[in-house]
Coordinates of N, CA and C in Angstrom, one line a residue:
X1 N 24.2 3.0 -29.7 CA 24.3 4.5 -29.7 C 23.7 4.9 -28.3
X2 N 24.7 5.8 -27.5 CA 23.9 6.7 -26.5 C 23.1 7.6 -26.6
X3 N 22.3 7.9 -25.9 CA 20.8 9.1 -26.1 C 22.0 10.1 -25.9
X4 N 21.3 11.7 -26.4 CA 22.2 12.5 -26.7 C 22.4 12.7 -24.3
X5 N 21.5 12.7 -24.1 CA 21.8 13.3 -22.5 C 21.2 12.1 -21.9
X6 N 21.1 11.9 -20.6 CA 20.9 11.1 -19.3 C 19.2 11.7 -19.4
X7 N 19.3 12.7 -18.9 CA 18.0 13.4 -18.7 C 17.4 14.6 -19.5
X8 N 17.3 14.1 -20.8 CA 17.0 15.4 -22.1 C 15.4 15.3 -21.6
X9 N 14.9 16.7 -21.6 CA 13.5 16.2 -22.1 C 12.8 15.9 -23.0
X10 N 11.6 15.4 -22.9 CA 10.9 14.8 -24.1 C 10.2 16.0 -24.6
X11 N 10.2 16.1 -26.1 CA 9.8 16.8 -27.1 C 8.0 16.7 -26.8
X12 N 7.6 17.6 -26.9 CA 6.1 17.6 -26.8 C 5.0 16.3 -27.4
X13 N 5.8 15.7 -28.4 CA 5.1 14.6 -29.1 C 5.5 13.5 -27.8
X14 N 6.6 13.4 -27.8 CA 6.6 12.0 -26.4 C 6.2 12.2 -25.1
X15 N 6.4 13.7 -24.8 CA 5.2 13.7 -23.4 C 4.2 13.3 -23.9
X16 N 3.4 13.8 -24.6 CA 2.1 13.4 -25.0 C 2.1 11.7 -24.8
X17 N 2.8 11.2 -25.5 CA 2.7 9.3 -26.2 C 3.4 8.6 -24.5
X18 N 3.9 9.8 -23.7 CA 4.5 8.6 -22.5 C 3.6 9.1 -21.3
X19 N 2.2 10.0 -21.2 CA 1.1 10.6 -20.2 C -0.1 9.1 -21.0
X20 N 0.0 9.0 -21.9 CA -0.8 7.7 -22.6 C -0.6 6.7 -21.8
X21 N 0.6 6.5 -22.3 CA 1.4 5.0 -22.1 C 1.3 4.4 -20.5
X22 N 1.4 5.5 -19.9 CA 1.9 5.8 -18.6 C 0.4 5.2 -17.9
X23 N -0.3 5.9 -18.2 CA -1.8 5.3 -18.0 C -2.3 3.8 -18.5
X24 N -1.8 3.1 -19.4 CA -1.6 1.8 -19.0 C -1.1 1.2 -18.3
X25 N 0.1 2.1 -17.8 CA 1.1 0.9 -16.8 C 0.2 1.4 -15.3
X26 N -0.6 2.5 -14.8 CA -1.0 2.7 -14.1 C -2.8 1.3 -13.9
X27 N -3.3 0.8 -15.5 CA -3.9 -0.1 -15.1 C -3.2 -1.0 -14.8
X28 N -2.5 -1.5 -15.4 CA -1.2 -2.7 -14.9 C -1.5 -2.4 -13.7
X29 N -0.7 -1.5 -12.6 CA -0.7 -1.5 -11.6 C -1.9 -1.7 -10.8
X30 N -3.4 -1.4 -11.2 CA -4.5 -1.5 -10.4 C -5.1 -3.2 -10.3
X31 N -4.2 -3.8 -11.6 CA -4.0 -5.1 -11.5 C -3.6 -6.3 -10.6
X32 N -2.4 -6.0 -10.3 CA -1.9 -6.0 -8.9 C -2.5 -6.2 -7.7
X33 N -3.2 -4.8 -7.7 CA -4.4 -4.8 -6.1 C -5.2 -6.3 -6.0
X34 N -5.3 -6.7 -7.3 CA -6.6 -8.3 -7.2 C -6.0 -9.2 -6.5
X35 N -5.0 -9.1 -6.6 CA -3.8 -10.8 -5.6 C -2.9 -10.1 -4.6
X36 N -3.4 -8.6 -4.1 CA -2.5 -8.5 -2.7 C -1.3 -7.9 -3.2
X37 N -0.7 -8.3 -4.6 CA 1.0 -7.4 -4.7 C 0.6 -5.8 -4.5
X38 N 2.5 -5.4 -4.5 CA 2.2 -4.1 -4.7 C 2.0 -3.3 -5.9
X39 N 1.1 -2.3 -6.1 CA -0.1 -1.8 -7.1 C 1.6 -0.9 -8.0
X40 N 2.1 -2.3 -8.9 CA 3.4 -1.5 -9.6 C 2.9 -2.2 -11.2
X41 N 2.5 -1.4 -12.1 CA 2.6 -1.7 -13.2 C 3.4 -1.3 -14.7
X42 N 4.0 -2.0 -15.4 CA 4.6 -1.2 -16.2 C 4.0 -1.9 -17.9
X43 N 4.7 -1.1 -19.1 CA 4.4 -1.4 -20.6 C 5.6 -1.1 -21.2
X44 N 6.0 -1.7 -22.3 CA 7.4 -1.4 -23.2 C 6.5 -1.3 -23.9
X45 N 6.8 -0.1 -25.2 CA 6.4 0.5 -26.3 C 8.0 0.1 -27.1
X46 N 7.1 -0.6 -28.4 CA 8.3 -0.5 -29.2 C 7.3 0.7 -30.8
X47 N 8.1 1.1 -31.6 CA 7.4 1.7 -32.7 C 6.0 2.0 -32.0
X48 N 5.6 2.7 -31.5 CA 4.5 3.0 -30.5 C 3.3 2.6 -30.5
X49 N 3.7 0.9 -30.2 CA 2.7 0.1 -30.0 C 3.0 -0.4 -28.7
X50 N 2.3 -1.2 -27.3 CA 2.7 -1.6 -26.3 C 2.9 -3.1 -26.7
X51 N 4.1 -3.6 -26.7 CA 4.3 -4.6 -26.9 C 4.9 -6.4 -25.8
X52 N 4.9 -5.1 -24.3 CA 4.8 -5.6 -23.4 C 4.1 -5.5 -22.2
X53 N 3.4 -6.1 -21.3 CA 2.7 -5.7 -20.5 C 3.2 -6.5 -18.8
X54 N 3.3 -5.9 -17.4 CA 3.5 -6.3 -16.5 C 2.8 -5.4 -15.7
X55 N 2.3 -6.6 -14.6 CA 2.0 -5.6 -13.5 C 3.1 -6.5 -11.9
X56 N 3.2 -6.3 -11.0 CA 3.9 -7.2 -9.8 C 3.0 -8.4 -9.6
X57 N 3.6 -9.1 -9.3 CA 3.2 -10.4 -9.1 C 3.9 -11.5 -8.3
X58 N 4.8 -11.2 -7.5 CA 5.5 -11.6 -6.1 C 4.1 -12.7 -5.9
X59 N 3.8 -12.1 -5.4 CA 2.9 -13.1 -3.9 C 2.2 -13.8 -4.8
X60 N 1.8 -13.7 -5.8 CA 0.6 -14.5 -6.8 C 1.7 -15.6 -7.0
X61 N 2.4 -15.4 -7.3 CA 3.3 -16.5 -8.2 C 4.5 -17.2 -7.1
X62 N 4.8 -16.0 -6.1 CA 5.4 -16.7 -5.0 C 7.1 -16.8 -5.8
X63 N 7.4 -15.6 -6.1 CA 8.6 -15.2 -6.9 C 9.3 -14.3 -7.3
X64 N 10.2 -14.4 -6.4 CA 11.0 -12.7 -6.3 C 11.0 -11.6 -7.1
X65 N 11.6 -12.4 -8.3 CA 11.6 -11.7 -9.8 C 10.6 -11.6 -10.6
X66 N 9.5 -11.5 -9.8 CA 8.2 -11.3 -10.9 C 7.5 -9.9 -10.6
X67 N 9.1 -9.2 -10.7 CA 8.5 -7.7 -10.8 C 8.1 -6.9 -12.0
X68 N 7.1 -5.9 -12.2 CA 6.3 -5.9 -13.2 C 7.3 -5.5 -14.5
X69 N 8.5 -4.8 -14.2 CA 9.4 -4.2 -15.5 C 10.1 -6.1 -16.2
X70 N 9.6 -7.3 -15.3 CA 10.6 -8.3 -15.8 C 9.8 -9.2 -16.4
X71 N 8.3 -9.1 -15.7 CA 7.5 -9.8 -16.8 C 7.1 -8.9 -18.3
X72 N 7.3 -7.5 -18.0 CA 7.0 -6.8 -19.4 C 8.3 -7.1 -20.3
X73 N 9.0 -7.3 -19.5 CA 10.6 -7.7 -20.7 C 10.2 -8.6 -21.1
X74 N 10.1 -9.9 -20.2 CA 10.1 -10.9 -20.9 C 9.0 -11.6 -22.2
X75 N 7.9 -10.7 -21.9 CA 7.0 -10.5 -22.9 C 7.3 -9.9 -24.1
X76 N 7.7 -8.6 -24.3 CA 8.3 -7.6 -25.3 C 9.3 -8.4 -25.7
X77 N 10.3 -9.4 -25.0 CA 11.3 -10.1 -26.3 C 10.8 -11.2 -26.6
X78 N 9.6 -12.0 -26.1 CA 9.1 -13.3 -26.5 C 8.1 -12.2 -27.6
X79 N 7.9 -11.3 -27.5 CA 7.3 -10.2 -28.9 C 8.3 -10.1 -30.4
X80 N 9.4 -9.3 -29.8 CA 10.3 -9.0 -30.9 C 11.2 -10.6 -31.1
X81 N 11.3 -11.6 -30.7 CA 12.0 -12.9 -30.8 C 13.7 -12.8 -30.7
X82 N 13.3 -12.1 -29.2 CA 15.3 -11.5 -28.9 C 15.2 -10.8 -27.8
X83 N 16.3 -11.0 -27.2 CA 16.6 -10.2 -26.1 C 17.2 -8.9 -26.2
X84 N 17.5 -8.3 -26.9 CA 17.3 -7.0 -27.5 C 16.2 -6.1 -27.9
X85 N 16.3 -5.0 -26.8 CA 15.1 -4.2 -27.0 C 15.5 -3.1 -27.3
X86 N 16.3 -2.8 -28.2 CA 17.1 -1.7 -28.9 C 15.7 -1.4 -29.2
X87 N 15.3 -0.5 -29.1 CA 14.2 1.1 -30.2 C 12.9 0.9 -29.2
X88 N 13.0 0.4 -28.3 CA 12.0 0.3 -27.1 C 12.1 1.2 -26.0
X89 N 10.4 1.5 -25.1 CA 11.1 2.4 -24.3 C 10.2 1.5 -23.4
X90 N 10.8 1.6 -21.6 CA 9.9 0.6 -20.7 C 9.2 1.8 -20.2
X91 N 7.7 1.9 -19.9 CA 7.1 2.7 -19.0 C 6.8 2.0 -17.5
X92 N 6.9 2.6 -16.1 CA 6.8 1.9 -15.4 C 6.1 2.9 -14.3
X93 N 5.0 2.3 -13.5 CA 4.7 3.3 -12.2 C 5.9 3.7 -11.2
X94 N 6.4 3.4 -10.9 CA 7.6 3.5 -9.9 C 9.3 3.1 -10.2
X95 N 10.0 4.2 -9.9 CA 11.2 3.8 -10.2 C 11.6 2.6 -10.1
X96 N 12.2 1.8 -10.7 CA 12.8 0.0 -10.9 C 13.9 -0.2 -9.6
X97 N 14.2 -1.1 -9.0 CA 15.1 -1.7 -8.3 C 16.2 -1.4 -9.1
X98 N 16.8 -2.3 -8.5 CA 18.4 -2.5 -9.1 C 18.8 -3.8 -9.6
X99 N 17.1 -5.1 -9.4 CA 17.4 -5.9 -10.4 C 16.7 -5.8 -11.5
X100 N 15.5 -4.7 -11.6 CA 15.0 -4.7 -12.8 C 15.8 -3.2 -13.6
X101 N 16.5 -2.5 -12.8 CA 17.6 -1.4 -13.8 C 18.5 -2.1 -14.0
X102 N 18.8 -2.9 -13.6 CA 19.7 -4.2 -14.4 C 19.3 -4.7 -15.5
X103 N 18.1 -5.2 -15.4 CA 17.8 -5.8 -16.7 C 17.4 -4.9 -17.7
X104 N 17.9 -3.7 -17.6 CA 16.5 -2.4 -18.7 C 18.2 -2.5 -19.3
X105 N 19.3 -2.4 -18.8 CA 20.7 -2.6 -19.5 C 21.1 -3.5 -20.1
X106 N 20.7 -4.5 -19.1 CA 21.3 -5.8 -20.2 C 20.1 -6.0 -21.5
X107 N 18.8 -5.4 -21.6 CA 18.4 -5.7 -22.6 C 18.4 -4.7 -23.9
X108 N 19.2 -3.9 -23.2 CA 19.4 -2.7 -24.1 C 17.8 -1.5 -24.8
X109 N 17.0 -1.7 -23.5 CA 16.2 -0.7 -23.7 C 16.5 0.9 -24.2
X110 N 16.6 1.6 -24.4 CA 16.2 2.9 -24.8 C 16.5 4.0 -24.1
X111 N 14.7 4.0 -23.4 CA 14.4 4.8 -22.8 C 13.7 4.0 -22.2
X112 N 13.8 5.1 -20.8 CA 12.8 4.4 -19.2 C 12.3 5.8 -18.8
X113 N 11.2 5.4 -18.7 CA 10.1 6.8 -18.4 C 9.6 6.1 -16.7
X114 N 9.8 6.7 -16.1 CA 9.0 6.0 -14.5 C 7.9 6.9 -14.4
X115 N 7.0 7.0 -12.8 CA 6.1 7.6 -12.4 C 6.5 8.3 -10.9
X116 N 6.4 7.6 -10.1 CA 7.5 8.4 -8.8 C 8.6 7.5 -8.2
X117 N 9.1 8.5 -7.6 CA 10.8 7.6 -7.3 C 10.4 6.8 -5.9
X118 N 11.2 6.5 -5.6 CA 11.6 4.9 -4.8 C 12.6 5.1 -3.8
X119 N 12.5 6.0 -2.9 CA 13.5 6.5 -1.7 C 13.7 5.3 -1.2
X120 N 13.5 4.2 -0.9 CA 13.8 3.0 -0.5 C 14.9 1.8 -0.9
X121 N 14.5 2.0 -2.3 CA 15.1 1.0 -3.2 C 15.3 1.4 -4.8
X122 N 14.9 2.5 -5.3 CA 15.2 2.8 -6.6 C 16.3 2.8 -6.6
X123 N 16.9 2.4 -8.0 CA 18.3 1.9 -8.3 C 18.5 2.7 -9.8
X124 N 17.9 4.2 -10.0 CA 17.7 5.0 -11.3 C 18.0 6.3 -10.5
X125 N 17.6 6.6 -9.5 CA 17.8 8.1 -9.2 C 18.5 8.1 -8.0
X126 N 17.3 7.1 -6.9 CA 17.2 7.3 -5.4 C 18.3 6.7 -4.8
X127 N 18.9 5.7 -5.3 CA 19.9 5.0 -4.5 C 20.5 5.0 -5.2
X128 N 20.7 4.6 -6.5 CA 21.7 4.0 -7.7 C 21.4 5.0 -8.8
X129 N 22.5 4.8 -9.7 CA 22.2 5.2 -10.9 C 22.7 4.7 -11.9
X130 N 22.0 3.4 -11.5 CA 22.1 2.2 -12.7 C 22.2 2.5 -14.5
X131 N 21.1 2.6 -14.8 CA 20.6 2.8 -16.4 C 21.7 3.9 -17.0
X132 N 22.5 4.8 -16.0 CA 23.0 6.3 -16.8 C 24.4 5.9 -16.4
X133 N 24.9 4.6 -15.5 CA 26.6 4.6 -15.5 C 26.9 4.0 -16.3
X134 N 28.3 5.3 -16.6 CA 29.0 5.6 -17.5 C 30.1 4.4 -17.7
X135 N 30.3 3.5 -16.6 CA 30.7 2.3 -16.4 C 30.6 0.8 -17.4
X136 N 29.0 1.0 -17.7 CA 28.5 0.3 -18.0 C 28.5 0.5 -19.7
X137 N 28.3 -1.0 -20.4 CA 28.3 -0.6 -21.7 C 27.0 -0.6 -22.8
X138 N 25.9 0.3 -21.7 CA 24.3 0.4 -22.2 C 24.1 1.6 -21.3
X139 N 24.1 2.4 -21.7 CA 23.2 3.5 -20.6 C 21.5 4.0 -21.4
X140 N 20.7 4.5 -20.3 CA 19.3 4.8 -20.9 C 19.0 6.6 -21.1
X141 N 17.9 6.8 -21.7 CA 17.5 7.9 -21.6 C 16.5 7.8 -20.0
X142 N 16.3 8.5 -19.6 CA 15.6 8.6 -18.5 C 14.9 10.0 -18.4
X143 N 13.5 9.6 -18.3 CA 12.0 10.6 -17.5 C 11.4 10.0 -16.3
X144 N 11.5 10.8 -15.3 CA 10.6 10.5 -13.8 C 10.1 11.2 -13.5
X145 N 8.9 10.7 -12.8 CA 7.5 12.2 -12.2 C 6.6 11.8 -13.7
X146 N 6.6 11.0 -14.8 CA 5.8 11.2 -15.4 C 4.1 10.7 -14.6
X147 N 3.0 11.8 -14.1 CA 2.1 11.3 -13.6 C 2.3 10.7 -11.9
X148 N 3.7 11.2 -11.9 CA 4.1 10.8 -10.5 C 3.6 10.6 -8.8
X149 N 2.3 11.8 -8.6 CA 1.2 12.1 -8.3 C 0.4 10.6 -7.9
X150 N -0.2 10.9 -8.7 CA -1.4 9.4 -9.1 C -0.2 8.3 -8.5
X151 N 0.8 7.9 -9.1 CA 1.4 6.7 -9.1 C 1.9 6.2 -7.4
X152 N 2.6 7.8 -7.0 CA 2.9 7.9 -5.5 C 1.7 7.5 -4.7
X153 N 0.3 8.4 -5.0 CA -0.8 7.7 -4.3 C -1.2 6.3 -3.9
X154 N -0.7 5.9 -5.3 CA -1.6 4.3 -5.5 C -0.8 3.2 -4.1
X155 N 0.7 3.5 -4.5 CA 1.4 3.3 -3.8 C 1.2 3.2 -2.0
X156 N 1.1 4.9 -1.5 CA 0.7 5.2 -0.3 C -0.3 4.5 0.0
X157 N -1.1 4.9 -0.5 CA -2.8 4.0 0.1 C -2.6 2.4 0.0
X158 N -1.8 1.7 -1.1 CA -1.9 0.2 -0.5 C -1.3 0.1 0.4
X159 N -0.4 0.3 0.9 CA 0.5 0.2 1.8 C 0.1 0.8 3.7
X160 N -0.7 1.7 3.0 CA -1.5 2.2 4.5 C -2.5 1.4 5.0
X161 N -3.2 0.5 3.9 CA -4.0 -0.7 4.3 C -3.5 -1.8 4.9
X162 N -1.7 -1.9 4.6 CA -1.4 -3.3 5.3 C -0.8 -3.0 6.5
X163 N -0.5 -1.3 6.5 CA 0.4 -1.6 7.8 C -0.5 0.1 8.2
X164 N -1.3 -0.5 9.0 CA -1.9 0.4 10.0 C -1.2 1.3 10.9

């Protein structure tokens, strides 16, 4: 089943439960800063519990795809014992690529709540519009700018420290 819209907003109870949630993926992300990646953290909520947890981890592990929305998948389905994350939503600091809005479809996520967009590489708003084509036989609900502020910061400032 498709969400009724692409971009409905959230009813006052899920802002509330995705400004929470959101704030975990934002430790997620301060996690990151300990091994050098970039400070990107996300959580899947299923029944609104967090049932997955990522932060980036490129350089630590020395592995492309160990971006934080692919290690929270793959934790949330080694959770639910399936690759189906029907009734799940992914929370993430930063809009997703286009290999991890790839995978929010093939796993049949929900909902994807981000923090700020990704003028470089986002593959949800900024470049692509992965999760919402109509092409495709999974589209998501989608919220961005949740906390977006903070998350753009975290972002700026590491990145000001590597490249002076």
């Amino acid at each position: 089943m498709l969400p009724p819209t692409a971009q409905s907003p959230p009813t006052p109870e899920e802002a509330a439960d995705w400004s929470r949630w959101m704030e975990e993926a934002i430790a997620e992300a301060r996690l990151a800063l300990t091994h050098d990646d970039v400070p990107i953290g996300c959580v899947v909520v299923h029944n609104g519990r967090i049932i997955g947890r990522g932060h980036n981890r490129r350089e630590a592990d020395r592995d492309p795809t160990a971006h934080a929305e692919m290690l929270a998948l793959r934790q949330a389905a080694g959770h639910l014992g399936g690759w189906r994350l029907s009734g799940c939503t992914l929370v993430v600091t930063c809009e997703p690529c286009a290999m991890c809005a790839g995978a929010l479809v093939l796993a049949r996520v929900d909902t994807l709540v981000y923090g700020c967009t990704d003028p470089k590489a986002g593959a949800c708003e900024s470049l692509y519009t992965i999760p919402t084509d109509p092409r495709l036989n999974h589209r998501l609900r989608i919220s961005g700018g949740i906390s977006g502020a903070i998350c753009g910061t975290l972002l700026r400032e590491f990145f000001k420290r590597r490249r002076p």
